[in-house]
mmCIF file of C-alpha atoms in Angstrom:
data_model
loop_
_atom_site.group_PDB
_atom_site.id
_atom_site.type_symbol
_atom_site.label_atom_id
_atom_site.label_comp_id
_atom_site.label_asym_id
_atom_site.label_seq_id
_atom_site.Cartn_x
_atom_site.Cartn_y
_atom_site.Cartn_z
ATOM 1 C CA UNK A 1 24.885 31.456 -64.908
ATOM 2 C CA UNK A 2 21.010 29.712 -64.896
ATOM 3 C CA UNK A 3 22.767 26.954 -65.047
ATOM 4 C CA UNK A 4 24.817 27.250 -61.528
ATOM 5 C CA UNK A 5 21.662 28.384 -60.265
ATOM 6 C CA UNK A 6 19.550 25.621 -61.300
ATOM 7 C CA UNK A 7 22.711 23.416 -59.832
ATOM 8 C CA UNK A 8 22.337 25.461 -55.769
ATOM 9 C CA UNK A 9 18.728 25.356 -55.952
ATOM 10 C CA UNK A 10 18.777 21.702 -56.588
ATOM 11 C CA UNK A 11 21.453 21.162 -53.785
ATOM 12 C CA UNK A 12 19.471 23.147 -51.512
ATOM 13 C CA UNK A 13 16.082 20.948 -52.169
ATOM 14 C CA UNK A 14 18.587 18.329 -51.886
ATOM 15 C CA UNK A 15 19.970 19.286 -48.401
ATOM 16 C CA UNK A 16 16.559 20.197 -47.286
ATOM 17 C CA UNK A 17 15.309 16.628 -48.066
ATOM 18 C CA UNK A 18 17.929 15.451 -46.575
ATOM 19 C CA UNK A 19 17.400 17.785 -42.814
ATOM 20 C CA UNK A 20 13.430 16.155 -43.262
ATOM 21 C CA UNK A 21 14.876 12.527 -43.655
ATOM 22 C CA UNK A 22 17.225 12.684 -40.564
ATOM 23 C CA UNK A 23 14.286 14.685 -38.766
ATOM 24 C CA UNK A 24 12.294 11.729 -39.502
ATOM 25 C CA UNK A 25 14.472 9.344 -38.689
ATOM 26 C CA UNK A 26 15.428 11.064 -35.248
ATOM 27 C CA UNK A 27 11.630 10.878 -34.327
ATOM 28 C CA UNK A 28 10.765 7.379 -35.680
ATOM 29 C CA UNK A 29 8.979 5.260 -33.735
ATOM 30 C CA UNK A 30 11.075 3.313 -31.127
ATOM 31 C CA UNK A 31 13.737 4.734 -33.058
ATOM 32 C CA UNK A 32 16.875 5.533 -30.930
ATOM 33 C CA UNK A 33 15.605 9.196 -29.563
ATOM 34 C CA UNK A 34 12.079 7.959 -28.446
ATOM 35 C CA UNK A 35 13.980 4.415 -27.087
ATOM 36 C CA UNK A 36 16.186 6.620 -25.263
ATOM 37 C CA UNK A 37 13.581 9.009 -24.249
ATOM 38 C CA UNK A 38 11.477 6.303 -23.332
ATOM 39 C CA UNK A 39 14.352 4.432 -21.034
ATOM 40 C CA UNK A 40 14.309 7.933 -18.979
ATOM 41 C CA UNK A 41 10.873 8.311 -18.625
ATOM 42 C CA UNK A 42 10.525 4.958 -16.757
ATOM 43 C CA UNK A 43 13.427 5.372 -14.722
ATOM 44 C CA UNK A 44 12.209 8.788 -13.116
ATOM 45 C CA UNK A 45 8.977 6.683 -12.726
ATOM 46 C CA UNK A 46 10.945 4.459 -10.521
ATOM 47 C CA UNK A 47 13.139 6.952 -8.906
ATOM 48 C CA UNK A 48 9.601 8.991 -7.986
ATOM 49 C CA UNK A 49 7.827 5.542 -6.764
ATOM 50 C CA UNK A 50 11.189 5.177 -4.703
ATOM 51 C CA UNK A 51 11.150 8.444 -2.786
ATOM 52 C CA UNK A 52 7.275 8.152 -2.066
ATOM 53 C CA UNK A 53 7.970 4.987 0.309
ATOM 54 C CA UNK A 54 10.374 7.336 1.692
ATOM 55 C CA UNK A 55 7.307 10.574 1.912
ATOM 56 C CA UNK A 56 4.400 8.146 3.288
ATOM 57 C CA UNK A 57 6.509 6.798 6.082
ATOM 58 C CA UNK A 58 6.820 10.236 7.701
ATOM 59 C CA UNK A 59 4.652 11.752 10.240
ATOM 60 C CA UNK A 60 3.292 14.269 7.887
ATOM 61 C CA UNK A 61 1.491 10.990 6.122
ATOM 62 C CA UNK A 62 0.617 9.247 8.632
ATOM 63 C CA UNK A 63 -3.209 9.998 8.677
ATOM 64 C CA UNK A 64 -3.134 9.405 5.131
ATOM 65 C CA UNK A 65 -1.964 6.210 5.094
ATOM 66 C CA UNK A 66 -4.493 5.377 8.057
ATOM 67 C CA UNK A 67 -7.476 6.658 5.896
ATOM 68 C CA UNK A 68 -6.320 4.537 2.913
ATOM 69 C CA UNK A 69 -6.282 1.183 4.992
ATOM 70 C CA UNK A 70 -9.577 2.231 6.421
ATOM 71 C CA UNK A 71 -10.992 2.244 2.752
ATOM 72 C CA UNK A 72 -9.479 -0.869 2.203
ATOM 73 C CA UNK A 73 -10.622 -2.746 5.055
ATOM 74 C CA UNK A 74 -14.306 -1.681 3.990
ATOM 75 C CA UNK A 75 -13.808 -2.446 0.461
ATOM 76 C CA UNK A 76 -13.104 -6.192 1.658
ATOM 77 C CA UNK A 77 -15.940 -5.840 4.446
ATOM 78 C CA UNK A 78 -18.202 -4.778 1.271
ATOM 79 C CA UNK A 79 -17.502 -7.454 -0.888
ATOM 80 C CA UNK A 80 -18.118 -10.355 1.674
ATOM 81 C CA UNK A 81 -21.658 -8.179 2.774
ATOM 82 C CA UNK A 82 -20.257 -6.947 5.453
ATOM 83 C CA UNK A 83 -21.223 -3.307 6.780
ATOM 84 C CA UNK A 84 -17.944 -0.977 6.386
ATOM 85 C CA UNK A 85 -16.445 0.313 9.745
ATOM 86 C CA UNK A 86 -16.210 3.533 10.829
ATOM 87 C CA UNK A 87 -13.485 5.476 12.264
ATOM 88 C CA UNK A 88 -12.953 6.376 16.295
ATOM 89 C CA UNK A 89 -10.737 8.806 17.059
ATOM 90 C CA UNK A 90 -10.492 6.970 20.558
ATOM 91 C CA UNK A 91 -9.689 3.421 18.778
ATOM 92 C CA UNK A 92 -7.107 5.880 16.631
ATOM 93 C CA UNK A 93 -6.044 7.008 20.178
ATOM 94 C CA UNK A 94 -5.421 3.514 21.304
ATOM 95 C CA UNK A 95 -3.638 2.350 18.335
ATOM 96 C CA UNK A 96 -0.986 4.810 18.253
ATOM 97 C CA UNK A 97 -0.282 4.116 21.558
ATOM 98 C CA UNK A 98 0.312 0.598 21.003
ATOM 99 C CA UNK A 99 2.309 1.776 18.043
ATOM 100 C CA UNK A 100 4.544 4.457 19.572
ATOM 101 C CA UNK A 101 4.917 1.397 22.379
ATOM 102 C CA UNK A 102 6.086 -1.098 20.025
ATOM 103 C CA UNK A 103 8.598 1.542 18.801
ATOM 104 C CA UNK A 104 10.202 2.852 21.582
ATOM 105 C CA UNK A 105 10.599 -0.770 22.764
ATOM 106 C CA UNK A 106 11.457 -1.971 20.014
ATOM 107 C CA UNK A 107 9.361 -5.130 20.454
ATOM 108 C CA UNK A 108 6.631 -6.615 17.488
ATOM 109 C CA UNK A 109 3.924 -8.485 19.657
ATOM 110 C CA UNK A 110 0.480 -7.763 20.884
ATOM 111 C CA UNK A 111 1.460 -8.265 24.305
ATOM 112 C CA UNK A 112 5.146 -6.307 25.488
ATOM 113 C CA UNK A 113 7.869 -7.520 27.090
ATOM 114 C CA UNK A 114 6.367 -6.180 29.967
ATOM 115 C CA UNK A 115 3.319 -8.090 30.077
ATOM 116 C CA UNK A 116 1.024 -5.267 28.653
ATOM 117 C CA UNK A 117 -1.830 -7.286 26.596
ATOM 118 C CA UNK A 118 -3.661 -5.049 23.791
ATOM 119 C CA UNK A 119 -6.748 -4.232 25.877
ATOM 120 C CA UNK A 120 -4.845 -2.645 28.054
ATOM 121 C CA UNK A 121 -4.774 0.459 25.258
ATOM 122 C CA UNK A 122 -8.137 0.523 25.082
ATOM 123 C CA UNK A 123 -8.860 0.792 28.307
ATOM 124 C CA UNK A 124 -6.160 3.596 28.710
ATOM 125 C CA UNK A 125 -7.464 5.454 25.665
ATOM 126 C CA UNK A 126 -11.200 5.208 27.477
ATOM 127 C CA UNK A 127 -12.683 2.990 24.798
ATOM 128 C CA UNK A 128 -15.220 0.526 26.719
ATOM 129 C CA UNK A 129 -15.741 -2.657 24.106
ATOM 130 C CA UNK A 130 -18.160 -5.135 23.993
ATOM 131 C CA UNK A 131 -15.943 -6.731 21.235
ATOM 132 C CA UNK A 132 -12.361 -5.812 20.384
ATOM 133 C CA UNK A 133 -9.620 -6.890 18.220
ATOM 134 C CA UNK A 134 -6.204 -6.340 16.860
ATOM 135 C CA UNK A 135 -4.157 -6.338 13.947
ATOM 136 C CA UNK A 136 -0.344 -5.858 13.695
ATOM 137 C CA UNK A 137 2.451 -5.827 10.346
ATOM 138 C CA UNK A 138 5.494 -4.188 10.109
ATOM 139 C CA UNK A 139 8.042 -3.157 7.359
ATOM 140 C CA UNK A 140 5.429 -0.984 5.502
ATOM 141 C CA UNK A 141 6.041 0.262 2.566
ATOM 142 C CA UNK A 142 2.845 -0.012 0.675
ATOM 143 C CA UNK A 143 -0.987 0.003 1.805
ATOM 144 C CA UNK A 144 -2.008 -2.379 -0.607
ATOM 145 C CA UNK A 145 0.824 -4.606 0.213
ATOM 146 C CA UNK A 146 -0.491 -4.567 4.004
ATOM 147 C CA UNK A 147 -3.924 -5.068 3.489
ATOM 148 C CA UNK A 148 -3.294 -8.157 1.217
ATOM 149 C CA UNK A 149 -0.757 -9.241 3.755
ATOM 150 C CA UNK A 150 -3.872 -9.072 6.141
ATOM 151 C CA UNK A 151 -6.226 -10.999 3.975
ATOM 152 C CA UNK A 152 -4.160 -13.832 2.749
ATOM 153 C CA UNK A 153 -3.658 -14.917 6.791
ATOM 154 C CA UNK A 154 -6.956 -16.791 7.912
ATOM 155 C CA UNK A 155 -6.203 -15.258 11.391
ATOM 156 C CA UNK A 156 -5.959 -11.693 9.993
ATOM 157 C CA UNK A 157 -8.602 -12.308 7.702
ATOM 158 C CA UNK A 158 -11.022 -13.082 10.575
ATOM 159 C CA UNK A 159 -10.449 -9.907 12.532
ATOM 160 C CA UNK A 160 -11.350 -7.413 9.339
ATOM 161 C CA UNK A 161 -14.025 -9.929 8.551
ATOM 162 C CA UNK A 162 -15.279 -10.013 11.965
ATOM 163 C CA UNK A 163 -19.437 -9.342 11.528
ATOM 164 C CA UNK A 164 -19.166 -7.952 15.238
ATOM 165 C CA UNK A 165 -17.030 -5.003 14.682
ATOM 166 C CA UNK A 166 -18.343 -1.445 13.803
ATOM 167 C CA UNK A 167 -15.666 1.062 14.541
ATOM 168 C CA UNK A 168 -11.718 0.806 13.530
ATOM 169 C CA UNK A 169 -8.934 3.088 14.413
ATOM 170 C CA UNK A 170 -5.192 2.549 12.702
ATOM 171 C CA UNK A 171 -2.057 4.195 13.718
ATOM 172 C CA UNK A 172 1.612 3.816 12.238
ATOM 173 C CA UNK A 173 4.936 4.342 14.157
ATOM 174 C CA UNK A 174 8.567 4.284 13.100
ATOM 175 C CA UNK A 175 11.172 2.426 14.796
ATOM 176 C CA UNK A 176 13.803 0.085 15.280
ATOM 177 C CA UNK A 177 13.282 -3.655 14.973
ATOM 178 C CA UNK A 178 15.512 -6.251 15.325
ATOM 179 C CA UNK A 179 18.627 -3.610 14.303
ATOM 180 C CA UNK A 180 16.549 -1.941 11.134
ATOM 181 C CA UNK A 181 14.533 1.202 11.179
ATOM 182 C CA UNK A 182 11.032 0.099 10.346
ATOM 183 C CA UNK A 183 6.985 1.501 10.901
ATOM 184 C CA UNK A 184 4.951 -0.254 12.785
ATOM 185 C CA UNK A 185 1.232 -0.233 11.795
ATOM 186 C CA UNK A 186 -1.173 -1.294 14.435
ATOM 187 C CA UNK A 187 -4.845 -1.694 13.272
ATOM 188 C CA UNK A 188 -7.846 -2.034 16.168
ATOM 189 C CA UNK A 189 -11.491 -2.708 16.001
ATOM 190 C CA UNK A 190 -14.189 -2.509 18.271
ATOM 191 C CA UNK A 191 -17.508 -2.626 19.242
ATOM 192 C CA UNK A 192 -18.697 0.015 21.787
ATOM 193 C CA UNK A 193 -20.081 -1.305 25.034
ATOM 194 C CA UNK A 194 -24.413 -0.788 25.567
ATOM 195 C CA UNK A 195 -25.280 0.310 28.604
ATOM 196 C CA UNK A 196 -28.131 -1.221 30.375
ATOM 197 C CA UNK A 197 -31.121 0.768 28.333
ATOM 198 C CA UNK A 198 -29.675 -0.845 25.326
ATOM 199 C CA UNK A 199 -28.068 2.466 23.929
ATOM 200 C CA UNK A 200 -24.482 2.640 22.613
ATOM 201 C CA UNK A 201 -21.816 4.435 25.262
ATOM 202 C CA UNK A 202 -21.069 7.837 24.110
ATOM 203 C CA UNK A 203 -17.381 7.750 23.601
ATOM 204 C CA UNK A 204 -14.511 10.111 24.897
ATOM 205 C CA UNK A 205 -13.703 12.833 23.296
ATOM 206 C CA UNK A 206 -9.444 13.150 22.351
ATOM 207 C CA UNK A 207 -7.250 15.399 20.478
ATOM 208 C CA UNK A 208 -8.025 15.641 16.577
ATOM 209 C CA UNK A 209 -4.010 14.914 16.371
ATOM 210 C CA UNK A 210 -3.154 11.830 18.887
ATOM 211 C CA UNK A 211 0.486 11.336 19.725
ATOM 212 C CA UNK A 212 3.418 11.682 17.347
ATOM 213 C CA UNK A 213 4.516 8.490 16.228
ATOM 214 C CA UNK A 214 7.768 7.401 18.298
ATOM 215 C CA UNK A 215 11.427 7.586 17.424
ATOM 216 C CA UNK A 216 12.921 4.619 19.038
ATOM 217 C CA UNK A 217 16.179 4.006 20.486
ATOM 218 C CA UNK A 218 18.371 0.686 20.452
ATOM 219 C CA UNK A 219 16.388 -1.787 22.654
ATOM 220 C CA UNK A 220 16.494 -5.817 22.920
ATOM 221 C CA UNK A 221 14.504 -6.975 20.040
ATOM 222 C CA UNK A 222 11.744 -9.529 21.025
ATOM 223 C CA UNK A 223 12.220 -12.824 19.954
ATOM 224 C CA UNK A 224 9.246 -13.568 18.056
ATOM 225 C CA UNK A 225 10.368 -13.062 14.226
ATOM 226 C CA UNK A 226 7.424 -12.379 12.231
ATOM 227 C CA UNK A 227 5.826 -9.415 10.808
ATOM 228 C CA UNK A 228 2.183 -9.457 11.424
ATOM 229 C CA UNK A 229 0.154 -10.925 13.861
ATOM 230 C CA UNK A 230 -3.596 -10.647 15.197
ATOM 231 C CA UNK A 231 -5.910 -11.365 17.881
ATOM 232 C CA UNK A 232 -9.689 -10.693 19.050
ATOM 233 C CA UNK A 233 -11.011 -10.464 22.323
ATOM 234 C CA UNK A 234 -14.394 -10.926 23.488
ATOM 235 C CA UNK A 235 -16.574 -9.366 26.509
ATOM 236 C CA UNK A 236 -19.318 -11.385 27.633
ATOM 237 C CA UNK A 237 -21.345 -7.978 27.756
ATOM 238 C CA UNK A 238 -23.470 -9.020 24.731
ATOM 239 C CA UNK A 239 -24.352 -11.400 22.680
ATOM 240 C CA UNK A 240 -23.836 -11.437 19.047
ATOM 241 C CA UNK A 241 -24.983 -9.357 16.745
ATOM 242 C CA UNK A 242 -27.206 -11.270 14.296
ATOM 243 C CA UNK A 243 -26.493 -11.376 10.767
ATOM 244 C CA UNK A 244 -27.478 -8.862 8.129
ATOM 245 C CA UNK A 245 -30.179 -10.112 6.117
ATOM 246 C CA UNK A 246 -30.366 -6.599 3.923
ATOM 247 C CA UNK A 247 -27.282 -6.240 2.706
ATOM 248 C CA UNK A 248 -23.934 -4.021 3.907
ATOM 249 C CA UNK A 249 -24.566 -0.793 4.293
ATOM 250 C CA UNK A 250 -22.377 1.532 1.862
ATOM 251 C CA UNK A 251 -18.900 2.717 3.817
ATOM 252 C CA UNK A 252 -17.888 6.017 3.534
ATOM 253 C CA UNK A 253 -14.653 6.511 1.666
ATOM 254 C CA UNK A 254 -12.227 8.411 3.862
ATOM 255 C CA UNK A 255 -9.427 8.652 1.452
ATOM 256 C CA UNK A 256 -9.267 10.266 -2.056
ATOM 257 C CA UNK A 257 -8.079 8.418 -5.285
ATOM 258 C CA UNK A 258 -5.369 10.151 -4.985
ATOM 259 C CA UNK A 259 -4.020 9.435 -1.138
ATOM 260 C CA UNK A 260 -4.902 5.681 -2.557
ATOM 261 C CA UNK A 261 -2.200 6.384 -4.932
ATOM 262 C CA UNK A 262 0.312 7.938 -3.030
ATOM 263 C CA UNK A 263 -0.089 5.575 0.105
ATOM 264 C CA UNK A 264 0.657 2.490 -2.218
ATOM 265 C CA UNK A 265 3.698 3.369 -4.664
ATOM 266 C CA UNK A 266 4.026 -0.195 -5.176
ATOM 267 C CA UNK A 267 1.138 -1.009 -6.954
ATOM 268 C CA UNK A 268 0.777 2.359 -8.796
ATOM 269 C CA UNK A 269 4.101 1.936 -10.090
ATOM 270 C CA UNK A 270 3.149 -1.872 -11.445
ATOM 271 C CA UNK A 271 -0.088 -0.060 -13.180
ATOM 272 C CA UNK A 272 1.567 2.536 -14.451
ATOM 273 C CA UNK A 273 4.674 -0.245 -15.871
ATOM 274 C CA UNK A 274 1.674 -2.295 -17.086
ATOM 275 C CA UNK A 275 0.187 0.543 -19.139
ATOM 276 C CA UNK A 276 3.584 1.424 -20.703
ATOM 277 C CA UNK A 277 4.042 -1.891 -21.878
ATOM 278 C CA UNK A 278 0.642 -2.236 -23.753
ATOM 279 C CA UNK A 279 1.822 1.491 -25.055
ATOM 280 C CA UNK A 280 5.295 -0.230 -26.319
ATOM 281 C CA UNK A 281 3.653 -3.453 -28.081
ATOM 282 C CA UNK A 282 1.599 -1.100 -29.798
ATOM 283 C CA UNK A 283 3.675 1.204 -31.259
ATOM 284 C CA UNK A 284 5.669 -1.906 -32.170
ATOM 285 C CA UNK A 285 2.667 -2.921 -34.084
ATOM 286 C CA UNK A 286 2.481 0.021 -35.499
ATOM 287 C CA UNK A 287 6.282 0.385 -36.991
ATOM 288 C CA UNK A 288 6.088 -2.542 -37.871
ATOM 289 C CA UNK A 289 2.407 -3.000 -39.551
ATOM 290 C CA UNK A 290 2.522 -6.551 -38.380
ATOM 291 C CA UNK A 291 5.360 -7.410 -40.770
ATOM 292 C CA UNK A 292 8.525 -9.876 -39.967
ATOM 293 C CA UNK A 293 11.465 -7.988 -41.854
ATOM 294 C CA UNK A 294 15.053 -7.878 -40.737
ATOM 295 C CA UNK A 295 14.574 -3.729 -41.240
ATOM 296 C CA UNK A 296 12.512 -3.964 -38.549
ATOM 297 C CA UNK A 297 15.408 -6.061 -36.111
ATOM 298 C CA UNK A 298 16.231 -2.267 -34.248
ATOM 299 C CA UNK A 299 12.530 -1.500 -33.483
ATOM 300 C CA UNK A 300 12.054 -5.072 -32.059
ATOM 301 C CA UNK A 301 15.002 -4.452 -29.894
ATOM 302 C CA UNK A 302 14.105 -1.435 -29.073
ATOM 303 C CA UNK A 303 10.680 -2.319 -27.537
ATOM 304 C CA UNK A 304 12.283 -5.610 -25.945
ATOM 305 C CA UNK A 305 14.855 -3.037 -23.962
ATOM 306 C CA UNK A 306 12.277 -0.883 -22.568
ATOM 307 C CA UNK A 307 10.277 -3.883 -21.751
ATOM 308 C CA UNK A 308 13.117 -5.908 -20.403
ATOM 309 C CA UNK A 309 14.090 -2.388 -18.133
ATOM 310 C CA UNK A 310 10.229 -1.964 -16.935
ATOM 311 C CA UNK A 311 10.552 -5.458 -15.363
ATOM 312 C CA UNK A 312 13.989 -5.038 -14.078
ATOM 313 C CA UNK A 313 13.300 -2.048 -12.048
ATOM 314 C CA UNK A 314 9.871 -3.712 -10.753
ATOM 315 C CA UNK A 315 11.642 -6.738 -9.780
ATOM 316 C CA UNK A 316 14.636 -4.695 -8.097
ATOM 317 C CA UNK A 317 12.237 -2.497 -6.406
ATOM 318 C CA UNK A 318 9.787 -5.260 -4.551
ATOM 319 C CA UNK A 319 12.626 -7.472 -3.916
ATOM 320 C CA UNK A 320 15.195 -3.914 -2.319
ATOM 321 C CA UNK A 321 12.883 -0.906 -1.313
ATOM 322 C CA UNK A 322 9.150 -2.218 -1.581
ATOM 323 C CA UNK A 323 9.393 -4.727 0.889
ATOM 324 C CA UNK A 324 6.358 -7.132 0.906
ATOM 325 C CA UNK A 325 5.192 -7.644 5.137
ATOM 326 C CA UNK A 326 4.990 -11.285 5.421
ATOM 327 C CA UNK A 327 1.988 -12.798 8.563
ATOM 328 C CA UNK A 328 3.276 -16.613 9.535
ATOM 329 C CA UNK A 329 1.440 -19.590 8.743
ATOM 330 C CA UNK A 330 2.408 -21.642 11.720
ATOM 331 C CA UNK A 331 -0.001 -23.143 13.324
ATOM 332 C CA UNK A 332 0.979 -22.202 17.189
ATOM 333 C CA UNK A 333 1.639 -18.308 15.765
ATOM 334 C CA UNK A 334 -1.956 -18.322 14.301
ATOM 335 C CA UNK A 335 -3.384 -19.828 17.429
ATOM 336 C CA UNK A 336 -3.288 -16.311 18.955
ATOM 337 C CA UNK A 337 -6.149 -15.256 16.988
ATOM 338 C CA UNK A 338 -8.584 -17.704 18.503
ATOM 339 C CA UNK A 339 -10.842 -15.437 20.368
ATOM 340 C CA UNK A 340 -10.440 -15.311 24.156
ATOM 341 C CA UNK A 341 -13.118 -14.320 26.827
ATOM 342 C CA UNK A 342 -12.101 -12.335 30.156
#
């Protein structure tokens, strides 16, 4: 009788070691539960960064993704000693004019099919300039994206980098190009006319909300195909400003960290990826204690799947839904940035 009992408690510190083991081994490091668990976790990542280019593209976003390419701009402006611009709710005014414009006539130009040139939005919106200038892109789908799209064109470059400037206003619209939905981001500067005492011109005073960003119909595409453009115009009202000797003066940040990471789900999703994979290589590292075994084949593959998945989906997603806007480097296209005098 002690004897069958010796013989169930043994099985059941048997069994019990055995539950432990297969606990263990369900829990191992980049065993197949964490792998799998893993594999999910950066899919939803990618499914989440998919549906935000979706979210910032709406209406509801739209001042968001303005503020972020404000803060942007300046960060560029400060880097190069440059004083950061500051927003006008009149150059705001102007821009999503030329935005909802652009939309409904489902043209990509600085001057429309009708002849309208860009000044012709800041003098509706009331903004008198002693300097002005324009930026345009299109296919958003990530701030960052935009900005750098900006910066790599010399003609672009020149207009955010443009010592003359003080004030900026940015304004998105969504439309149809060319047969495909698409937002329209147009970005202006200026510099406010002086009156004759010397002292800047009080600016008008608009609508904290300007005007919803159009829904455009069908319309005759314009013929130029390329997907950002810029130009600056200059008054001969005054000369130009002289250089700062003291430094920039510090912009104020008009977005929070995290608008910056909403409005680009590009580049958050490629930081996030790129933390992951230092989070893979190490627990690989760790399972493996630095040791080349064949026992260790599954954890290897393992960590080369998730890896292999991570840039898979990045790849997919910047060549399918994160569409990269593109500025032309011909020569004749960038010679509409040379600045013009009236």
């Amino acid at each position: 009788m002690a004897k069958k009992k010796v013989e169930k408690r043994a099985t059941r510190s048997s069994n019990t070691a055995g539950k432990a083991k297969k606990t263990r081994r369900e829990f191992e490091l980049l065993g197949g539960t964490t792998v799998a668990a893993a594999a999910f976790l950066v899919i939803s990542i990618f499914l989440a960064s998919s549906l935000d280019v979706v979210i910032i593209r709406s209406q509801q976003y739209a001042s968001v993704v303005a503020a972020v390419l404000v803060d942007l701009a300046n960060t560029d402006r400060t880097q190069n000693r440059l004083d950061g611009l500051t927003i006008n709710p009149v150059l705001v005014k102007a821009a999503q004019a030329k935005a909802n414009d652009m939309a409904a006539k489902s043209y990509f130009a600085h001057t429309s099919p009708d002849g309208v040139d860009p000044w012709y939005w800041f003098n509706q919106a009331g903004y008198k300039f002693s300097y002005a200038g324009e930026n345009l892109a299109i296919d958003f789908s990530d701030s960052d994206a935009v900005n750098s799209a900006w910066m790599n064109s010399p003609t672009h470059r020149a207009n955010l980098l443009d010592q003359h400037y003080t004030e900026i206003g940015i304004a998105t619209a969504e439309g149809l190009y060319q047969g495909h939905t698409t937002t329209f981001v147009v970005q202006e500067f200026g510099a406010p006319a002086k009156t004759k005492t010397g002292a800047q011109r009080e600016t008008a005073i608009v609508p904290a909300n300007p005007t919803v960003p159009a829904t455009a119909s069908a319309a005759t595409p314009d013929t130029t195909k390329v997907l950002g453009e810029s130009t600056s115009q200059k008054a001969p009202v005054q000369p130009a400003q002289e250089t700062q000797t003291s430094g920039p003066s510090i912009s104020v940040s008009y977005a929070s960290p995290v608008a910056h990471v909403v409005a680009s789900p590009n580049m958050t999703l490629k930081y996030i990826y790129y933390g992951m994979a230092a989070i893979v290589l190490l627990l690989l590292i760790i399972a493996t204690g630095f040791e080349l075994h064949v026992r260790h084949l599954k954890k290897a593959a393992g960590a080369a799947f998730l890896l292999a998945l991570m840039l898979f989906l990045f790849v997919a997603g910047t060549k399918i839904i994160f569409v990269a806007p593109t500025v032309p480097q011909d020569v004749n296209m960038a010679a509409a940035a040379i600045s013009l005098q009236r």
